[in-house]
CSV table of C-alpha atoms and ligand atoms in Angstrom, one decimal:
chain,number,residue,atom,x,y,z
A,1,MET,CA,0.0,0.0,0.0
A,2,SER,CA,1.3,3.4,-0.8
A,3,ASP,CA,1.7,6.0,1.9
A,4,THR,CA,0.5,9.6,1.9
A,5,SER,CA,3.8,11.2,0.9
A,6,LEU,CA,2.4,12.2,-2.5
A,7,LEU,CA,0.0,14.4,-0.7
A,8,THR,CA,2.3,15.7,2.1
A,9,GLU,CA,5.0,16.5,-0.4
A,10,GLY,CA,2.4,18.3,-2.6
A,11,PHE,CA,1.3,20.3,0.4
A,12,ARG,CA,4.9,21.5,0.9
A,13,LYS,CA,5.0,22.6,-2.7
A,14,PHE,CA,1.7,24.3,-2.4
A,15,ARG,CA,2.9,26.2,0.7
A,16,GLU,CA,6.1,27.2,-1.1
A,17,ILE,CA,4.4,28.4,-4.3
A,18,TYR,CA,1.3,30.1,-2.8
A,19,PHE,CA,2.5,31.3,0.6
A,20,GLU,CA,6.1,32.1,0.1
A,21,LYS,CA,6.1,33.3,-3.5
A,22,SER,CA,2.8,35.1,-3.5
A,23,PRO,CA,1.8,35.6,0.1
A,24,GLU,CA,-0.4,38.6,-0.7
A,25,LEU,CA,-2.9,36.3,-2.3
A,26,PHE,CA,-3.6,34.5,0.9
A,27,ARG,CA,-2.7,37.0,3.6
A,28,GLU,CA,-4.3,40.0,2.0
A,29,THR,CA,-7.0,38.7,-0.3
A,30,LEU,CA,-8.3,35.2,0.4
A,31,ARG,CA,-8.3,35.5,4.2
A,32,TYR,CA,-11.2,37.9,3.9
A,33,GLY,CA,-13.4,35.5,1.8
A,34,GLN,CA,-13.8,34.1,-1.6
A,35,ASN,CA,-15.1,36.0,-4.7
A,36,PRO,CA,-14.9,33.5,-7.6
A,37,LYS,CA,-16.5,34.4,-10.9
A,38,PHE,CA,-16.9,30.8,-11.9
A,39,ALA,CA,-18.8,27.9,-10.5
A,40,MET,CA,-18.0,24.6,-12.2
A,41,VAL,CA,-19.8,21.3,-12.0
A,42,ALA,CA,-17.2,18.6,-12.8
A,43,CYS,CA,-16.9,14.9,-12.4
A,44,SER,CA,-15.3,13.4,-9.3
A,45,ASP,CA,-13.0,11.6,-11.7
A,46,SER,CA,-9.4,12.1,-10.6
A,47,ARG,CA,-8.3,13.0,-14.1
A,48,VAL,CA,-10.6,16.1,-14.5
A,49,ASP,CA,-9.7,18.5,-11.7
A,50,PRO,CA,-10.9,21.9,-12.8
A,51,ALA,CA,-8.1,23.8,-11.0
A,52,ILE,CA,-5.5,21.8,-12.9
A,53,VAL,CA,-7.2,21.7,-16.3
A,54,PHE,CA,-7.7,25.4,-16.3
A,55,GLN,CA,-4.5,26.4,-14.4
A,56,THR,CA,-6.3,28.6,-11.9
A,57,ASP,CA,-5.4,29.9,-8.5
A,58,PRO,CA,-7.2,29.3,-5.2
A,59,GLY,CA,-10.2,31.5,-5.1
A,60,ASP,CA,-10.9,31.4,-8.9
A,61,ILE,CA,-13.3,28.4,-9.3
A,62,PHE,CA,-16.1,27.4,-7.0
A,63,SER,CA,-15.9,23.7,-7.7
A,64,ILE,CA,-18.8,21.3,-7.4
A,65,ARG,CA,-17.8,17.8,-8.1
A,66,ASN,CA,-19.9,14.6,-8.2
A,67,VAL,CA,-20.1,11.4,-10.2
A,68,ALA,CA,-20.7,12.2,-13.9
A,69,ALA,CA,-20.8,16.0,-13.4
A,70,LEU,CA,-24.5,16.0,-13.0
A,71,VAL,CA,-27.0,18.7,-12.1
A,72,PRO,CA,-30.2,17.0,-10.7
A,73,PRO,CA,-33.5,18.7,-11.5
A,74,ASN,CA,-34.9,21.1,-8.9
A,75,GLU,CA,-36.9,18.9,-6.4
A,76,ASP,CA,-39.0,19.9,-3.5
A,77,GLN,CA,-38.9,16.4,-2.0
A,78,GLY,CA,-35.9,14.8,-0.4
A,79,LEU,CA,-33.4,16.1,2.2
A,80,TYR,CA,-29.8,15.9,1.2
A,81,HIS,CA,-29.2,17.7,-2.1
A,82,GLY,CA,-25.5,18.5,-1.9
A,83,THR,CA,-25.1,19.6,-5.5
A,84,SER,CA,-28.3,21.8,-5.4
A,85,ALA,CA,-27.1,23.4,-2.1
A,86,ALA,CA,-23.7,24.2,-3.6
A,87,LEU,CA,-25.3,25.7,-6.7
A,88,GLU,CA,-27.7,27.8,-4.6
A,89,PHE,CA,-24.8,29.2,-2.6
A,90,ALA,CA,-22.7,29.9,-5.7
A,91,VAL,CA,-25.5,31.9,-7.3
A,92,THR,CA,-27.3,33.6,-4.4
A,93,GLY,CA,-24.4,33.9,-2.0
A,94,LEU,CA,-21.2,34.2,-4.1
A,95,LYS,CA,-23.1,35.7,-7.1
A,96,VAL,CA,-20.8,33.8,-9.6
A,97,GLU,CA,-21.1,35.2,-13.2
A,98,HIS,CA,-20.7,31.8,-14.9
A,99,ILE,CA,-21.7,28.2,-14.3
A,100,VAL,CA,-19.8,25.7,-16.4
A,101,ILE,CA,-20.9,22.1,-16.7
A,102,MET,CA,-17.8,20.1,-17.6
A,103,GLY,CA,-18.6,16.6,-18.8
A,104,HIS,CA,-15.8,14.4,-20.0
A,105,ALA,CA,-14.9,11.5,-22.2
A,106,HIS,CA,-14.4,8.0,-20.7
A,107,CYS,CA,-16.7,8.9,-17.8
A,108,GLY,CA,-17.3,5.9,-15.6
A,109,GLY,CA,-20.6,7.3,-14.3
A,110,VAL,CA,-22.1,7.6,-17.8
A,111,GLU,CA,-20.8,4.1,-18.6
A,112,ALA,CA,-22.4,2.7,-15.4
A,113,MET,CA,-25.8,4.2,-16.5
A,114,VAL,CA,-25.5,2.8,-20.0
A,115,ARG,CA,-24.6,-0.6,-18.8
A,116,ARG,CA,-27.5,-0.6,-16.3
A,117,GLN,CA,-29.8,0.3,-19.2
A,118,GLU,CA,-28.4,-2.6,-21.1
A,119,GLY,CA,-29.3,-5.0,-18.3
A,120,GLU,CA,-26.1,-5.3,-16.3
A,121,VAL,CA,-26.1,-5.0,-12.5
A,122,VAL,CA,-23.9,-2.0,-11.9
A,123,GLY,CA,-23.6,0.3,-8.9
A,124,GLY,CA,-24.5,0.0,-5.2
A,125,LYS,CA,-27.1,1.5,-3.0
A,126,PHE,CA,-26.4,5.1,-4.1
A,127,LEU,CA,-24.6,5.1,-7.4
A,128,GLY,CA,-27.2,3.5,-9.6
A,129,GLN,CA,-29.9,5.8,-8.6
A,130,TRP,CA,-27.6,8.8,-9.0
A,131,THR,CA,-26.4,7.9,-12.5
A,132,ASP,CA,-29.9,7.0,-13.6
A,133,LEU,CA,-30.5,10.7,-13.7
A,134,LEU,CA,-28.7,10.4,-17.0
A,135,VAL,CA,-31.1,7.8,-18.6
A,136,LYS,CA,-32.5,10.5,-20.8
A,137,ALA,CA,-29.0,11.3,-22.1
A,138,ARG,CA,-28.7,7.7,-23.5
A,139,GLU,CA,-32.3,7.9,-24.9
A,140,ARG,CA,-31.6,11.2,-26.7
A,141,ALA,CA,-28.3,9.9,-28.1
A,142,LEU,CA,-30.1,6.9,-29.6
A,143,SER,CA,-33.0,9.0,-30.9
A,144,GLU,CA,-30.6,11.1,-32.9
A,145,ASP,CA,-28.7,8.0,-34.2
A,146,GLY,CA,-30.3,4.6,-33.5
A,147,THR,CA,-27.2,2.8,-34.8
A,148,LEU,CA,-25.0,4.0,-31.9
A,149,GLU,CA,-23.4,1.4,-29.7
A,150,GLY,CA,-20.3,0.7,-27.7
A,151,ARG,CA,-17.8,3.6,-27.3
A,152,ALA,CA,-19.7,5.8,-29.9
A,153,LEU,CA,-22.8,5.5,-27.7
A,154,LEU,CA,-20.9,6.4,-24.6
A,155,ARG,CA,-19.3,9.5,-26.2
A,156,ALA,CA,-22.7,10.6,-27.4
A,157,ALA,CA,-24.4,10.0,-24.1
A,158,GLU,CA,-21.6,11.9,-22.3
A,159,ARG,CA,-22.3,15.0,-24.5
A,160,GLN,CA,-26.1,14.6,-24.0
A,161,GLY,CA,-25.5,14.5,-20.3
A,162,VAL,CA,-24.0,17.9,-20.4
A,163,LYS,CA,-27.0,19.2,-22.3
A,164,LEU,CA,-29.3,17.5,-19.8
A,165,SER,CA,-27.5,19.1,-16.8
A,166,LEU,CA,-27.8,22.5,-18.5
A,167,GLN,CA,-31.6,22.0,-18.8
A,168,ASN,CA,-31.8,20.9,-15.2
A,169,LEU,CA,-29.9,24.0,-14.1
A,170,MET,CA,-32.7,26.2,-15.6
A,171,THR,CA,-35.3,24.4,-13.4
A,172,PHE,CA,-33.9,26.2,-10.3
A,173,PRO,CA,-35.6,29.6,-10.0
A,174,PHE,CA,-32.4,31.3,-8.6
A,175,VAL,CA,-30.6,30.2,-11.8
A,176,SER,CA,-33.3,31.0,-14.4
A,177,GLU,CA,-33.9,34.4,-12.8
A,178,ALA,CA,-30.2,35.3,-12.8
A,179,VAL,CA,-29.9,34.2,-16.4
A,180,ALA,CA,-33.0,36.4,-17.3
A,181,GLN,CA,-31.5,39.4,-15.5
A,182,GLY,CA,-28.2,38.9,-17.5
A,183,THR,CA,-26.1,38.4,-14.4
A,184,LEU,CA,-25.4,34.7,-15.0
A,185,GLN,CA,-24.2,32.8,-18.0
A,186,LEU,CA,-24.4,29.0,-18.4
A,187,HIS,CA,-21.9,26.9,-20.3
A,188,GLY,CA,-21.7,23.3,-21.3
A,189,TRP,CA,-18.2,22.0,-21.9
A,190,TYR,CA,-16.8,18.6,-22.8
A,191,LEU,CA,-13.3,17.6,-22.0
A,192,ASP,CA,-11.4,14.8,-23.7
A,193,ILE,CA,-8.5,14.3,-21.4
A,194,ALA,CA,-7.0,11.6,-23.7
A,195,GLU,CA,-6.8,14.0,-26.6
A,196,GLY,CA,-6.2,17.2,-24.6
A,197,ALA,CA,-9.3,18.7,-26.3
A,198,LEU,CA,-12.1,20.9,-25.0
A,199,GLU,CA,-15.5,21.5,-26.7
A,200,TYR,CA,-18.3,23.8,-25.8
A,201,PHE,CA,-22.0,23.4,-26.5
A,202,ASP,CA,-23.3,25.8,-29.1
A,203,GLY,CA,-27.0,26.1,-28.2
A,204,ALA,CA,-27.9,27.9,-31.4
A,205,LYS,CA,-26.5,25.1,-33.6
A,206,ASP,CA,-27.3,22.4,-31.0
A,207,THR,CA,-23.8,20.9,-31.4
A,208,PHE,CA,-20.5,20.8,-29.6
A,209,VAL,CA,-17.7,22.8,-31.1
A,210,PRO,CA,-13.9,22.7,-30.4
A,211,LEU,CA,-12.9,25.5,-28.0
A,212,THR,CA,-9.2,25.6,-28.9
B,1,ZN,ZN1,-16.8,11.1,-15.0
């Protein structure tokens, strides 16, 4: 079993870079609170850390991570809505100017949903119900191209998942009202970590377009 030196050594580097080379960031700015312009919903997947992917500093991104980078629909029932609570705070408390949904290729959460839909027993007490929020993403991918299967179906379902989360975002009144007032913009992005490529969802054309 490996020890935790990867993390403790990393913390030493963090302290050196952020506290010793740019102490004003922490001692003069961040100690008084956070004021991020961006909230990002990203997957818990260890390969898609927003701060690394976008090379940002502490205080830049309010990061909301869960399996498959999902935004659930606004629900009045239920008790423990971690993602919804974080979104509410980002919009009403921090008044972020952008919410980015960042889906990604080779997402295990999307694959779990597709495999469940194909009859496999995948996921435990919590995971299956959570990823089933994405069932419509698979259905929409197949309604656009009924021949999709295997990896092509997964890639299409991953992109449809981003669109679905964008739609679910708008079911929260604090989101739709801020969008209507022009104080909040929503973005759907799709990261292919294997290719080092990023796409954004162009709503007018209803398609994903390379960002770089
Ligand atoms: Zn994922």
